[in-house]
Short mmCIF file of C-alpha atoms in Angstrom, two decimals:
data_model
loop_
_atom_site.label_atom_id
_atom_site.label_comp_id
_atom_site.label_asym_id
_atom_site.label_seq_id
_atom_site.Cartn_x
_atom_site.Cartn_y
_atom_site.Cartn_z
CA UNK A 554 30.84 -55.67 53.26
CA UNK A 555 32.39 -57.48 49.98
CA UNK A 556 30.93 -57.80 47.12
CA UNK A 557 32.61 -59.58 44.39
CA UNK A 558 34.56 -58.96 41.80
CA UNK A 559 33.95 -55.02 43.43
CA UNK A 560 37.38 -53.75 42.12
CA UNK A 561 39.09 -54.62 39.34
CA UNK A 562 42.73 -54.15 38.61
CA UNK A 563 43.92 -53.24 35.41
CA UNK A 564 47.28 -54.97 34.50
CA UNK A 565 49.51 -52.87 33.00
CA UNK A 566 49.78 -52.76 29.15
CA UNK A 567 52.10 -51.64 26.10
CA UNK A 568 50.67 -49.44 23.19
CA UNK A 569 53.16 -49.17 19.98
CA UNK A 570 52.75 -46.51 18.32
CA UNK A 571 53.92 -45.38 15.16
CA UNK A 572 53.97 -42.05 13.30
CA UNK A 573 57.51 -40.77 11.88
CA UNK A 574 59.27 -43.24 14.08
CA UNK A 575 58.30 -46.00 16.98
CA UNK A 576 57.30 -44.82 20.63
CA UNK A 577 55.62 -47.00 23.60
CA UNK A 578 52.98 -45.79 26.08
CA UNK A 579 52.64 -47.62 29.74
CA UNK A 580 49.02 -47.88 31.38
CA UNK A 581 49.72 -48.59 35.18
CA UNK A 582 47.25 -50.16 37.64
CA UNK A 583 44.01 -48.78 39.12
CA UNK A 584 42.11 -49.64 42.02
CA UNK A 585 39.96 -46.60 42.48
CA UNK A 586 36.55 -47.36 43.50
CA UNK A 587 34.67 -46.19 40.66
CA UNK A 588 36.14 -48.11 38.35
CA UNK A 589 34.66 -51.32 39.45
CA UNK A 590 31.41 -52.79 37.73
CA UNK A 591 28.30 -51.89 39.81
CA UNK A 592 27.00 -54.64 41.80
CA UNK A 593 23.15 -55.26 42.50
CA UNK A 594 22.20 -53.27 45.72
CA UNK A 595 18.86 -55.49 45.95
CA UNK A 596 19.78 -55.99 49.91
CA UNK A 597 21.15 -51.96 50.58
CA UNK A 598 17.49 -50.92 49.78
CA UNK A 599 13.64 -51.09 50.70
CA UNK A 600 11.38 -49.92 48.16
CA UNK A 601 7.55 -49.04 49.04
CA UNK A 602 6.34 -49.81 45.83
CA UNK A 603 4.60 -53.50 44.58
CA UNK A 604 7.56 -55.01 42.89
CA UNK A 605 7.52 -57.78 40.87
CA UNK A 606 3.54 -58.74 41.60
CA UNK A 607 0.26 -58.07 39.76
CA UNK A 608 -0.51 -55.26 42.40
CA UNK A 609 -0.67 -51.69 41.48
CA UNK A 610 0.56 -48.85 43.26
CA UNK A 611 -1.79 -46.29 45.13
CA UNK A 612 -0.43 -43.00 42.73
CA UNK A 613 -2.03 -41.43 45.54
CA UNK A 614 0.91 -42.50 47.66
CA UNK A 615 4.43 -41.05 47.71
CA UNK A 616 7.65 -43.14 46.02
CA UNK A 617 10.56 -44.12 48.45
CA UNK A 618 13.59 -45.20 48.38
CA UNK A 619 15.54 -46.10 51.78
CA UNK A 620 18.78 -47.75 52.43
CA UNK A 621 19.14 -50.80 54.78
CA UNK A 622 22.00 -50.74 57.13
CA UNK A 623 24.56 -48.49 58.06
CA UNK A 624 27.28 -49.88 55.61
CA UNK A 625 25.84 -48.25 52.60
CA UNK A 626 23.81 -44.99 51.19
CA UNK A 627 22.07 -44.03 48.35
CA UNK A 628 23.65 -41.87 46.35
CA UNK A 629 20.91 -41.00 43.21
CA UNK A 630 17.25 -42.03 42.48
CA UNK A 631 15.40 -40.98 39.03
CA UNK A 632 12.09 -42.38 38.43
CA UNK A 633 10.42 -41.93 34.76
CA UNK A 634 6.89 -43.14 33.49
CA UNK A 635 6.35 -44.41 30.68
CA UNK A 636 5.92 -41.10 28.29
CA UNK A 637 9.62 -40.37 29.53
CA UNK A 638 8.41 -37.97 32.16
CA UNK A 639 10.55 -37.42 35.61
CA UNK A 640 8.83 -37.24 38.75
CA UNK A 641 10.86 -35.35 41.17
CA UNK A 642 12.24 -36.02 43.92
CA UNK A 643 14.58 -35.34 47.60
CA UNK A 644 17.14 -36.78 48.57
CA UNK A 645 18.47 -36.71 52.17
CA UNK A 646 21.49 -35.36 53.35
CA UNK A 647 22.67 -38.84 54.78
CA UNK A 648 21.63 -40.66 51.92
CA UNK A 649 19.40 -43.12 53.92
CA UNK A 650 15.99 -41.80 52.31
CA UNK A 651 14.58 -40.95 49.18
CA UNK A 652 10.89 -39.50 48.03
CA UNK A 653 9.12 -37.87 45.90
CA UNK A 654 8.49 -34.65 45.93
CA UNK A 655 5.31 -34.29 43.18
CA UNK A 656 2.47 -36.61 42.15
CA UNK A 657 2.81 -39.86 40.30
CA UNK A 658 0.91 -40.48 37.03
CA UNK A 659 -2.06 -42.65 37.21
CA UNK A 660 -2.45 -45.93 35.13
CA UNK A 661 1.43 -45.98 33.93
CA UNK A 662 4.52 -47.75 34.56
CA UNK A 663 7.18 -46.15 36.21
CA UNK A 664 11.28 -46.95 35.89
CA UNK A 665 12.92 -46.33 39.04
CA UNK A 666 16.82 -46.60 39.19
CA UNK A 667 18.73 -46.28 42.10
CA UNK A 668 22.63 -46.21 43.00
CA UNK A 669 24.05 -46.52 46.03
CA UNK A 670 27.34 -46.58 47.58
CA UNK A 671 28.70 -49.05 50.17
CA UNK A 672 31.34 -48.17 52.81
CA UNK A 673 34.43 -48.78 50.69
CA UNK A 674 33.13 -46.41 48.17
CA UNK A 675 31.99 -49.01 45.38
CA UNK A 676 29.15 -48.37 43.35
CA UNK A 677 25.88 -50.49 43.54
CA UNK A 678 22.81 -50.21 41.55
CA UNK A 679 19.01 -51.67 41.52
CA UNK A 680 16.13 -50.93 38.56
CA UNK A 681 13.16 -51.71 40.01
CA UNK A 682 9.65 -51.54 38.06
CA UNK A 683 5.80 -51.20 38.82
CA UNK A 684 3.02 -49.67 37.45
CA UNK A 685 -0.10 -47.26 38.91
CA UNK A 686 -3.75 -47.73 38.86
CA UNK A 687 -5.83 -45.75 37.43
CA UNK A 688 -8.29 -43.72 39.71
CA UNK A 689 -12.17 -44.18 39.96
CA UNK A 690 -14.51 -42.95 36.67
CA UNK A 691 -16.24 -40.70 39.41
CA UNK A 692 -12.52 -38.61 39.62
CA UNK A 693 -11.94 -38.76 36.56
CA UNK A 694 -11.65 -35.45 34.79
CA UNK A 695 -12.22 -35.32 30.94
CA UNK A 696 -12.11 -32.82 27.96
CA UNK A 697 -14.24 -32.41 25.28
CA UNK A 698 -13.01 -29.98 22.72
CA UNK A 699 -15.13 -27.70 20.28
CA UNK A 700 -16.08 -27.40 17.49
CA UNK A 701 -16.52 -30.50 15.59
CA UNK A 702 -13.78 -31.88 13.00
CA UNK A 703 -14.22 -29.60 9.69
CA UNK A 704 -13.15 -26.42 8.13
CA UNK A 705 -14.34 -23.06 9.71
CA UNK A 706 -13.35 -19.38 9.19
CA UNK A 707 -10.17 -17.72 10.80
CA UNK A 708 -12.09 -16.49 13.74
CA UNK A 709 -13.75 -20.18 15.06
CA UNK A 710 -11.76 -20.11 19.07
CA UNK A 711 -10.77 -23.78 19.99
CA UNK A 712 -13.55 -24.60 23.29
CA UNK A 713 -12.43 -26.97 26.21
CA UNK A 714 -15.46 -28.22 28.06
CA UNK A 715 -14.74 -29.62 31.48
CA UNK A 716 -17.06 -32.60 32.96
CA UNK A 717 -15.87 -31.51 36.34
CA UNK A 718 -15.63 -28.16 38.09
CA UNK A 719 -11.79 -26.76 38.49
CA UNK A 720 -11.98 -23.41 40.85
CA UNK A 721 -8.75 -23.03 42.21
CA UNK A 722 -5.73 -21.13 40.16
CA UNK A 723 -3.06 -23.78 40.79
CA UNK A 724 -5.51 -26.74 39.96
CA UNK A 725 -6.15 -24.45 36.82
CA UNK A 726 -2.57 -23.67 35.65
CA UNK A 727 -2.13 -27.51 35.41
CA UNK A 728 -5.11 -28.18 33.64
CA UNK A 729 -4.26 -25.36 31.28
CA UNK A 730 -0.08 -26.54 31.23
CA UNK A 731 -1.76 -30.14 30.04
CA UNK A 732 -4.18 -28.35 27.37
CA UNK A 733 -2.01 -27.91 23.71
CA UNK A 734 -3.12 -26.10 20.78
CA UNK A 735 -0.44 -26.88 17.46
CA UNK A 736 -0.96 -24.85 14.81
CA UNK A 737 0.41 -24.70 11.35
CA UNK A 738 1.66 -22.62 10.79
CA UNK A 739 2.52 -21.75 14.24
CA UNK A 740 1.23 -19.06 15.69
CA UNK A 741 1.18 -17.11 19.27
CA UNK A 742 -1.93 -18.44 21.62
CA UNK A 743 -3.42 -18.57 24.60
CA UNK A 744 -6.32 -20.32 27.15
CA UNK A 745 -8.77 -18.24 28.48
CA UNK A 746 -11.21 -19.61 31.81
CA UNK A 747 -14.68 -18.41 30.72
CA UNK A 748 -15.67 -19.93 33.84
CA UNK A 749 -14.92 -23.13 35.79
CA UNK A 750 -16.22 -26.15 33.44
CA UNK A 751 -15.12 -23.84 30.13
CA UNK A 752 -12.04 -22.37 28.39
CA UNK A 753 -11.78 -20.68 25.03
CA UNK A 754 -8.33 -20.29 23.13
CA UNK A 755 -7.42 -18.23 20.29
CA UNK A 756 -4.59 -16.55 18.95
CA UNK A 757 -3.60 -12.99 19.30
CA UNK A 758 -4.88 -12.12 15.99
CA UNK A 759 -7.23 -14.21 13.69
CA UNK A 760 -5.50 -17.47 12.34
CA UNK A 761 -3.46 -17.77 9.47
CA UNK A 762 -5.61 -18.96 6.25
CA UNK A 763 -5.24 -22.58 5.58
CA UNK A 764 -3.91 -23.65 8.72
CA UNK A 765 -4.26 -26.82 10.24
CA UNK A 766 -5.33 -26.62 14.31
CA UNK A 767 -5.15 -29.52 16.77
CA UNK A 768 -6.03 -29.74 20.34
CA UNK A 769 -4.95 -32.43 22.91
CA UNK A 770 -5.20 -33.22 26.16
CA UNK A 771 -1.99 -34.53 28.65
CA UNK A 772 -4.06 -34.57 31.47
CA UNK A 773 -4.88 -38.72 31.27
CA UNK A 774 -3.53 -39.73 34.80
CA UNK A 775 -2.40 -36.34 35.86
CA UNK A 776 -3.30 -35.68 39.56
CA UNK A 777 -5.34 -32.04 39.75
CA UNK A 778 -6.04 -32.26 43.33
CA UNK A 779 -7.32 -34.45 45.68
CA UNK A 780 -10.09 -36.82 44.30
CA UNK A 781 -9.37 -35.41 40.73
CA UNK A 782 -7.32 -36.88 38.62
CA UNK A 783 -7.33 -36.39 34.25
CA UNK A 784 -9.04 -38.79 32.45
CA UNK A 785 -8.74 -39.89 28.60
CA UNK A 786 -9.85 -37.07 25.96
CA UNK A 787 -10.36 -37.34 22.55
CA UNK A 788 -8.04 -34.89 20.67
CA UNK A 789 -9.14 -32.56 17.69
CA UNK A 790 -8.15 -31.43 14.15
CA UNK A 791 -9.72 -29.08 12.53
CA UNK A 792 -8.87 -26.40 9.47
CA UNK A 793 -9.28 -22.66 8.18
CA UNK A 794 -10.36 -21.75 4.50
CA UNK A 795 -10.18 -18.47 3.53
CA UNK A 796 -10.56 -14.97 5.46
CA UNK A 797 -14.14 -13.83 6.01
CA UNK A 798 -14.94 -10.69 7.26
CA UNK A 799 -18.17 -8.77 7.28
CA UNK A 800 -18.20 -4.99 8.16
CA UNK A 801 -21.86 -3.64 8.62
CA UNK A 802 -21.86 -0.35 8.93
CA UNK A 803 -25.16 0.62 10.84
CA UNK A 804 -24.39 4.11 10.18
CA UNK A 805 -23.99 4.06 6.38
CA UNK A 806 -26.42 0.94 6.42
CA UNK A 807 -23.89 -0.94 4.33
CA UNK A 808 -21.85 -4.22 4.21
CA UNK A 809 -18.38 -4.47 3.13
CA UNK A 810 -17.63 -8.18 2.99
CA UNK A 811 -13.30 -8.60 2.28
CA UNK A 812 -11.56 -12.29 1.30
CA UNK A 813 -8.09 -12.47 2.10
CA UNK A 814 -8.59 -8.70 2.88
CA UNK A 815 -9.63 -8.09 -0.86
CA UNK A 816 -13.19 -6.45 -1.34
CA UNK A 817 -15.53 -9.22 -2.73
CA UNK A 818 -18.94 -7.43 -2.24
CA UNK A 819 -20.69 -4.21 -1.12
CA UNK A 820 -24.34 -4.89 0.61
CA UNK A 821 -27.31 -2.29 1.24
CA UNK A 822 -28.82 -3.56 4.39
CA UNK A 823 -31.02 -2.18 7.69
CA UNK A 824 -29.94 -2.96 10.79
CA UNK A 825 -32.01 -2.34 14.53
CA UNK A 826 -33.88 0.52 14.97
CA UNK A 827 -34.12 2.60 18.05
CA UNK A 828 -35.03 1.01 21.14
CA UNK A 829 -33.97 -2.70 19.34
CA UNK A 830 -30.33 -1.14 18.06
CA UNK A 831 -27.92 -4.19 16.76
CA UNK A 832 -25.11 -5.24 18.67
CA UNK A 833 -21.56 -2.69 18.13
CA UNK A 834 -18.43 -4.97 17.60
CA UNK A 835 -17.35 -8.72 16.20
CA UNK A 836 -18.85 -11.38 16.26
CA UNK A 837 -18.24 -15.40 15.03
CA UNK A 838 -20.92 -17.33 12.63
CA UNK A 839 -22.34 -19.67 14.69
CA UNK A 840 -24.03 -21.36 12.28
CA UNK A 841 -26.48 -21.18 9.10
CA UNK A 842 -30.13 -22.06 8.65
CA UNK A 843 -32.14 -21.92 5.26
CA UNK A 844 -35.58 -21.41 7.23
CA UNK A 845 -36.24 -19.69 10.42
CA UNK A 846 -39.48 -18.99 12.25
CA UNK A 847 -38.56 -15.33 13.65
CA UNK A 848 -41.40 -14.50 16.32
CA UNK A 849 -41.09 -11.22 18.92
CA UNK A 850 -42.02 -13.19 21.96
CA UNK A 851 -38.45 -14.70 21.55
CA UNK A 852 -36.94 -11.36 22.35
CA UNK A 853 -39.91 -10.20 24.99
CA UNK A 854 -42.05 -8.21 22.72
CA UNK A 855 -45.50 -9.34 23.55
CA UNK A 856 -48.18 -10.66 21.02
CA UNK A 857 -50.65 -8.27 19.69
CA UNK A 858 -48.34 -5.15 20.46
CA UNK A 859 -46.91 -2.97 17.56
CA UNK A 860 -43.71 -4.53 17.39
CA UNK A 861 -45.08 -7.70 17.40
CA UNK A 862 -43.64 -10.36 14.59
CA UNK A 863 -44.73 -13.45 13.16
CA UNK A 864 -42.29 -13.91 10.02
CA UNK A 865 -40.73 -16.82 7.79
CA UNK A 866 -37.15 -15.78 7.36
CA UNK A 867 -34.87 -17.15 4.89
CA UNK A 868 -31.15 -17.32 4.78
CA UNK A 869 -30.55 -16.86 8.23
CA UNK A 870 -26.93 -16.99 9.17
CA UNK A 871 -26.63 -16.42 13.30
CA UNK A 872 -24.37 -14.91 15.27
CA UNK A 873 -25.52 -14.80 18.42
CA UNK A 874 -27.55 -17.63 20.82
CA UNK A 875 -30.13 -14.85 21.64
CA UNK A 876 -31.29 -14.85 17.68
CA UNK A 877 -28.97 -12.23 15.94
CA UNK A 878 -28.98 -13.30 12.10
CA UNK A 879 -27.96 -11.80 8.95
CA UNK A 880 -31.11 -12.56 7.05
CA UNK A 881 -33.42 -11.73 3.60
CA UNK A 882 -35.66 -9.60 4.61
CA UNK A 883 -37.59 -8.33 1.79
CA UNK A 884 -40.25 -6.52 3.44
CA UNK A 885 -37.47 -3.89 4.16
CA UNK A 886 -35.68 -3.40 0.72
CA UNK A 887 -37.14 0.17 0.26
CA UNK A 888 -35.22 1.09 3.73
CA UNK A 889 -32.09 -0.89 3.07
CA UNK A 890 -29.33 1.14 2.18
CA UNK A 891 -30.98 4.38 3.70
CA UNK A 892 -32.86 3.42 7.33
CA UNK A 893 -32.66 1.16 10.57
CA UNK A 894 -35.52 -0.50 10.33
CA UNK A 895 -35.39 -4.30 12.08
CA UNK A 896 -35.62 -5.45 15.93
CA UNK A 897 -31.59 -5.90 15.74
CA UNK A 898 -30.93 -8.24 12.60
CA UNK A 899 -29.11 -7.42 9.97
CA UNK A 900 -31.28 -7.89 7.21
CA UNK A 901 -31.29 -7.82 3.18
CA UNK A 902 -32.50 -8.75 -0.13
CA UNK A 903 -33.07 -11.85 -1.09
CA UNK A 904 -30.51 -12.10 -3.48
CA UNK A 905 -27.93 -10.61 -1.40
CA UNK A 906 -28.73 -13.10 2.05
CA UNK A 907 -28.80 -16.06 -0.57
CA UNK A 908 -24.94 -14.79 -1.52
CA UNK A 909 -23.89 -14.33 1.83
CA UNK A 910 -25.31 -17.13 3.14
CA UNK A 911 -23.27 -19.49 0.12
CA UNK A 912 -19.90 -16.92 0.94
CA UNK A 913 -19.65 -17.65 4.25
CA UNK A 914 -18.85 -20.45 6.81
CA UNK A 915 -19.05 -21.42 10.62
CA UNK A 916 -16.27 -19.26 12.11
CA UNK A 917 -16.34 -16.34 10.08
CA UNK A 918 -16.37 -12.95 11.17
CA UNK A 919 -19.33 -10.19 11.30
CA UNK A 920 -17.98 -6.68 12.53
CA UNK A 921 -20.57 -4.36 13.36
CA UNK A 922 -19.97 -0.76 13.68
CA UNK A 923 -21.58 2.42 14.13
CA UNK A 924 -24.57 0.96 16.10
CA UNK A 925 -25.96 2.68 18.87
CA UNK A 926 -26.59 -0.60 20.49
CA UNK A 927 -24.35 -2.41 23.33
CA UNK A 928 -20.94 -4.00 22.90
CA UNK A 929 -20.82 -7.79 21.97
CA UNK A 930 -20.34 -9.73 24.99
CA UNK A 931 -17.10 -11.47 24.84
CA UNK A 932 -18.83 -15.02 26.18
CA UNK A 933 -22.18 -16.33 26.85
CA UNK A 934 -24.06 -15.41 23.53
CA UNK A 935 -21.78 -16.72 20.78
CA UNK A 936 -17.98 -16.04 20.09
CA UNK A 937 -17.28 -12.10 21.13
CA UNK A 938 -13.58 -13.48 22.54
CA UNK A 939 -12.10 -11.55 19.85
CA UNK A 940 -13.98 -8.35 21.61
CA UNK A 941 -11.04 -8.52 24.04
CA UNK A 942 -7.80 -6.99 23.53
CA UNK A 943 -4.75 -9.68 23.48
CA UNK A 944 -3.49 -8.35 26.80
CA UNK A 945 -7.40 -8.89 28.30
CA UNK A 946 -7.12 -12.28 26.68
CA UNK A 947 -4.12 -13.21 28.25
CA UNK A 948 -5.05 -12.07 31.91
CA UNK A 949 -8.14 -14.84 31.40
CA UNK A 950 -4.80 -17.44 31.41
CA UNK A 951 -4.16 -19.05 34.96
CA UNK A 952 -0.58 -18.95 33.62
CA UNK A 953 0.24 -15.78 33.70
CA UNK A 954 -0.60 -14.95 37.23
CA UNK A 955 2.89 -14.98 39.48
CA UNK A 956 1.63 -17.36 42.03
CA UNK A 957 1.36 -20.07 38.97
CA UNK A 958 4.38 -20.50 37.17
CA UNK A 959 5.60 -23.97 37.11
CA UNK A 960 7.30 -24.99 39.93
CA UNK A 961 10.54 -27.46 39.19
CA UNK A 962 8.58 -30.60 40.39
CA UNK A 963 5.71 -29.77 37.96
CA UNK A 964 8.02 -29.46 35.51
CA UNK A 965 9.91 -32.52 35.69
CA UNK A 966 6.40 -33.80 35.61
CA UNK A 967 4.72 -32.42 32.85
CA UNK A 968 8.06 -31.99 30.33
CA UNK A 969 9.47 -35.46 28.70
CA UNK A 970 13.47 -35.24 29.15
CA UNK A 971 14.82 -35.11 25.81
#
């Protein structure tokens, strides 16, 4: 096979050079192989991809590469999409076949280049284009992340919801791989699978003060399994103000509330009495509301018995779904300070819930201690994640089980080539 010009010779030359005197260098003549200009190896190869036409590619479908004849080989392959991303791949041992080895992206262009070799050892190369379609809304796997854009307090966890179900741990490690949380300034982090539509992350300790948080998803085109592939997600910003904490002491019936771990205010309150004891351990502000209607059939006490309520409660701040609040109570100022007194709140003066309630902010924290009631439950009635020690936290990661950590085809995937 000839392919022209294939080798070039280099004629010899004469360099003068001169440095303290005159001297002459020779170049003689090459006709090594690999010094000769690639040629296009169009006709060495057949491609299973939809070259050159509006078609898309199946991403579905493996990518290969195979050489035609037995007068040439291929001798490398690299495909990239369009975010600079490698897909790997295999290459035979006779050079006749190429394929890849992981999943191509979904609705993105891919570069493929390909050298070759042909029997007199010159080189021949071919970059061939296409792009992917993008899979059916119904596989489509999207993100929604929590809370909304604003500023909250240093213990608000970043929430993934899933629209779609992901059980298995290998289909979870990629989700989670795809998943990034930036902060600045940086700190150490980590996803946790509350369950299989839901995953909380939060760093090892509260974040910094004045930080700036962001959440995005990679997943858009990312093959999870079969029949689920990532969809588009929205990304998310949000911000910290200062540090918030709370410290109710049910045994002492006080509240210690700190800012930036400085002592701001000191709180009489009453917290559950026996039988209705408050909740031992920390927990997030959900949220505040000026006016609640606090009844005791929302907590199973039934109407007509003596611990039946009925009351107008102002100042509420909650922190938990089942109707924890910090509250004015001012039926209970002569046991606040001194006696346990509610049916689990944490209540107080009017004055003082009025403070409290301007102090603090969606994502601050409320540390109970001293209770006789349970522990905060870490998920399912507001934010208890920080209830969990770091190394609990991170054993809620599909990434740090053995069986899960990236494989080199994943990573070639998932990691632009810089």
């Amino acid at each position: 096979m000839n392919h022209s010009p294939r080798i070039r010779t280099v004629l010899g030359c004469t360099v003068l050079v001169a440095a303290l005197g005159a001297g002459t260098a020779a170049c003689g003549s090459s006709s090594h192989p690999l010094s000769a200009k690639p040629y296009d190896a169009a006709s060495q190869i057949s491609f299973n991809g939809p070259v050159g036409s509006a078609k898309k590619a199946d991403p579905d479908k493996p990518l290969e590469v195979t050489a035609q004849g037995d007068e040439s080989r291929i001798t490398d392959v690299t495909a990239q999409d369009a975010m600079g991303r490698y897909v790997a791949g295999e290459l035979s041992a006779d050079g006749t076949r190429w394929h890849t080895t992981a999943p191509l992206t979904a609705n993105t262009h891919y570069t493929v280049r390909v050298s070759t070799e042909d029997e007199d050892g010159g080189p021949g190369r071919k970059v061939l284009g296409f792009d992917t379609g993008r899979p059916g809304k119904e596989k489509a796997l999207k993100v929604t992340f929590g809370p909304q854009k604003g500023t909250y307090g240093v213990g608000q966890p970043i929430t993934a919801e899933l629209n779609k179900p992901v059980r298995d741990e290998k289909s979870r490690a990629l989700v989670e791989r795809s998943l990034q949380v930036d902060s600045k300034p940086a700190v150490d982090g980590s996803w946790y699978w509350v369950d299989s539509t839901e995953l909380h992350y939060r760093p090892k300790g509260y974040w910094p003060t004045q930080a700036k948080i962001t959440a995005t998803s990679r997943l858009d085109g990312v093959k999870i399994r079969d029949g689920l592939w990532g969809g588009s997600s929205k990304p998310l910003t949000i911000s910290t103000g200062d540090r918030i904490v709370a410290v109710t002491d049910a045994g002492s019936h006080s509240m210690t509330v700190y800012r930036n771990g400085k002592e701001i205010n000191s709180i009489p309150v009453t917290t559950g009495k026996a039988g209705y004891e408050t909740r031992n351990g920390i927990k997030v502000v959900l949220g505040k509301e000026y006016y609640v209607r606090m009844r005791g059939e929302t907590i199973g006490i039934s109407e007509g018995s003596s611990d039946s309520y009925d009351l107008p409660v102002y100042y509420a701040t909650r922190v938990t779904w089942s109707g924890e609040y910090v509250h004015a109570a001012p039926w209970s100022v002569g046991s606040q300070g001194s006696a346990n007194v509610s049916h689990g709140c944490t209540g107080m003066s009017t004055n003082n819930a009025a403070w409290f309630f301007d102090t603090v902010r969606q994502g601050d924290i409320v540390k109970v201690v001293n209770s006789y009631g349970s522990e905060m439950d870490p998920f399912g009635n507001g934010f208890g994640d920080w209830n969990l020690s770091w190394k609990k936290w991170k054993a809620g990661s599909a990434l740090t089980k053995k069986a899960d950590k990236p494989d080199p085809a994943l990573q070639a995937r998932l990691s632009p080539q810089v």
